[in-house]
Amino acid sequence: MKYYSTNGKAPLATLQKAVVKGLAEDKGLYMPQRINPLPESFFDTIQDLSFQEIALQVATCFFGEDVEPDALRRIVYDTLSFDVPMVKVTDNIYSLELFHGPTLAFKDVGARFMARLLQYFIKDLQDHKEVNVLVATSGDTGSAVANGFLGVEGVHVYVLYPKGKVSPIQECQFTTLGRNITAIEVDGVFDDCQALVKSAFMDDELNGHMLLTSANSINVARFLPQSFYYFWAYAQLKKQGLSDNVVACVPSGNFGNICSALFGKRMGLPIHRFIAANNANDVFFNYLKTGEYNPKASIQTIANAMDVGAPSNFARIYDLYGKDHAAICADISGATYTDEQIAQTMCECLQETGYQLDPHGACGYRALQEGLREGEAGFFLETAHPAKFKQVVDDICGTDIEIPARLQAFMKGTKQSVPMSKDFADFKAYLMSR
Ligand SMILES: *Cc1c(COP(=O)(O)O)cnc(C)c1O
């Protein structure tokens, strides 16, 4: 299968190239040329399959032509080494808990899959011994990518993060790992980290010295595997007799997660409709309302992993629907919430149902509460464990939530990082010396 660029000005790429390069030459996002549908018989018995069995069938539709069956099976099974329970919160609202992975957020799925697929592809690259992944993080992406790639042979990861601007829990998830993970503490803000990474990709001398790639959600190997759990979610609801009129609600920032769900629908997944739940960053919400896409600077909120003012996967959704605003609105509706509303939702949900939401999941829960119509049942994605935002959650809910053991384990490690200025010359000199 070949991949084309959403900007339409780059040559078609193989899966290998799309995964190793990340972004197309014309700065567009790669899209698969075909979306293979799954047979109806798959959906007839989906409720009897395990998560891994479901995921392997979906993965084969996307990657089956380009990855050996045995290898793909191993990649899928290794990636999904943790549970994704569907928990009933109210009569018609369910929570798909995607926080049982190593870093307690849904990004573990995509990051673990990408690490393994990249490893598979670089075995064929003769001229380079090692691939170097550069990732800038404001907190969550760095930990998922670092842990996804930990111990993966042939890959070295550099996580750039802004000094003093990530929470201590987040910081320890990528600074204590060692091995093939190097944390770089940049004396600046997140935008400086991102600028250093971008400059590195554009520097010819550096790219001649080492093979560089990126691991953010623009990479097809990170974003497509996220479709797996929508099929799994549907199967769990079908088991409960709720296969008609299912609504999926996705707390969204860069829109990679919901975009993978829309790919699932194209493959035949019988989810009725989707809701994109936003915090105060309402660019997509406004697009649905007006048909105009006006990216703007991001606003800081308590659901900070969704603080995105120019969602990069908008280009994919736009392309998938042939730039047709009415078609997009037919499948997706939107919601936007202030920090106050998010806090209120967390408190009310805890009091009324006993379920502890994190600030991101709270947007999803509330959008379902307000948006479900007669006869519909819905699930929202609980995208992170509330303990990742312990301070905020405890302050709002008056709780003292327990920190899961695997999160505590990170906090016991020794922090190791390389101090760096925000000057590209320093960062380049450092990489040239490696
Ligand atoms: C990244 C993230 C999101 C947003 O996902 P997108 O794919 O960028 O829309 C939501 N919640 C949490 C906890 C995240 O880490």
XYZ file of N, CA, C and O and ligand atoms in Angstrom, residues 105-107 140-141 217 226 251-258 305-306 308 313 358 360 383-384 389, ligand 1:
111
model
N -1.532 6.616 30.001
C -2.290 7.442 29.064
C -2.444 6.680 27.744
O -1.670 5.778 27.445
N -3.450 7.078 26.950
C -3.749 6.325 25.720
C -2.601 6.367 24.722
O -2.502 5.517 23.839
N -1.710 7.356 24.854
C -0.612 7.472 23.894
C 0.313 6.258 23.931
O 1.073 6.039 22.987
N 3.171 14.772 28.324
C 2.652 13.415 28.133
C 3.275 12.652 26.969
O 3.536 11.454 27.063
N 3.512 13.332 25.860
C 4.042 12.638 24.684
C 5.424 12.068 24.980
O 5.739 10.936 24.601
N 2.248 12.587 16.700
C 1.061 11.880 16.199
C 0.845 12.064 14.702
O -0.099 11.523 14.138
N -4.390 3.513 16.795
C -5.384 3.973 17.767
C -6.786 3.537 17.374
O -7.697 3.543 18.203
N -12.121 13.050 23.891
C -11.453 14.288 24.320
C -10.306 14.574 23.355
O -9.420 13.745 23.192
N -10.349 15.730 22.697
C -9.452 15.936 21.557
C -8.564 17.160 21.688
O -8.973 18.187 22.227
N -7.336 17.017 21.171
C -6.382 18.117 21.157
C -5.806 18.283 19.765
O -6.139 19.194 19.023
N -4.931 17.341 19.400
C -4.356 17.339 18.063
C -5.210 16.549 17.073
O -4.882 16.437 15.904
N -6.266 15.913 17.548
C -7.255 15.194 16.744
C -6.738 13.926 16.072
O -7.346 13.427 15.134
N -5.606 13.389 16.562
C -5.126 12.116 16.045
C -6.019 10.971 16.493
O -6.327 10.059 15.725
N -6.448 11.027 17.747
C -7.250 9.962 18.327
C -8.599 9.836 17.617
O -8.969 8.756 17.139
N -9.317 10.921 17.504
C -10.638 10.849 16.858
C -10.494 10.543 15.369
O -11.321 9.848 14.780
N -3.178 18.367 28.090
C -2.763 17.585 26.911
C -3.655 17.898 25.703
O -3.399 17.428 24.598
N -4.694 18.689 25.929
C -5.569 19.097 24.825
C -5.422 20.582 24.511
O -6.256 21.161 23.821
N -4.264 22.676 22.348
C -3.742 22.762 20.988
C -4.583 23.770 20.220
O -5.810 23.654 20.180
N -3.931 17.061 12.952
C -4.676 16.037 12.211
C -5.964 16.547 11.587
O -6.679 15.778 10.936
N -10.520 12.169 35.134
C -9.399 13.105 35.050
C -9.911 14.298 34.235
O -11.006 14.230 33.664
N -9.308 15.468 31.332
C -9.549 15.224 29.902
C -10.807 14.383 29.708
O -11.696 14.731 28.925
N -8.699 9.147 28.761
C -7.412 9.142 28.060
C -6.206 9.131 28.992
O -5.094 8.870 28.549
N -6.416 9.431 30.264
C -5.291 9.389 31.212
C -5.797 9.044 32.608
O -6.960 9.304 32.943
N -2.592 13.733 37.115
C -2.890 15.144 37.378
C -3.335 15.293 38.825
O -4.291 16.003 39.139
C -2.760 13.650 23.861
C -3.921 13.613 24.796
C -5.232 13.973 24.378
C -5.528 14.499 22.989
O -5.410 13.512 21.986
P -5.278 13.943 20.457
O -5.040 12.688 19.706
O -4.108 14.897 20.393
O -6.552 14.620 20.076
C -6.275 13.846 25.283
N -6.051 13.426 26.551
C -4.824 13.086 26.987
C -4.652 12.647 28.402
C -3.715 13.159 26.135
O -2.497 12.833 26.592
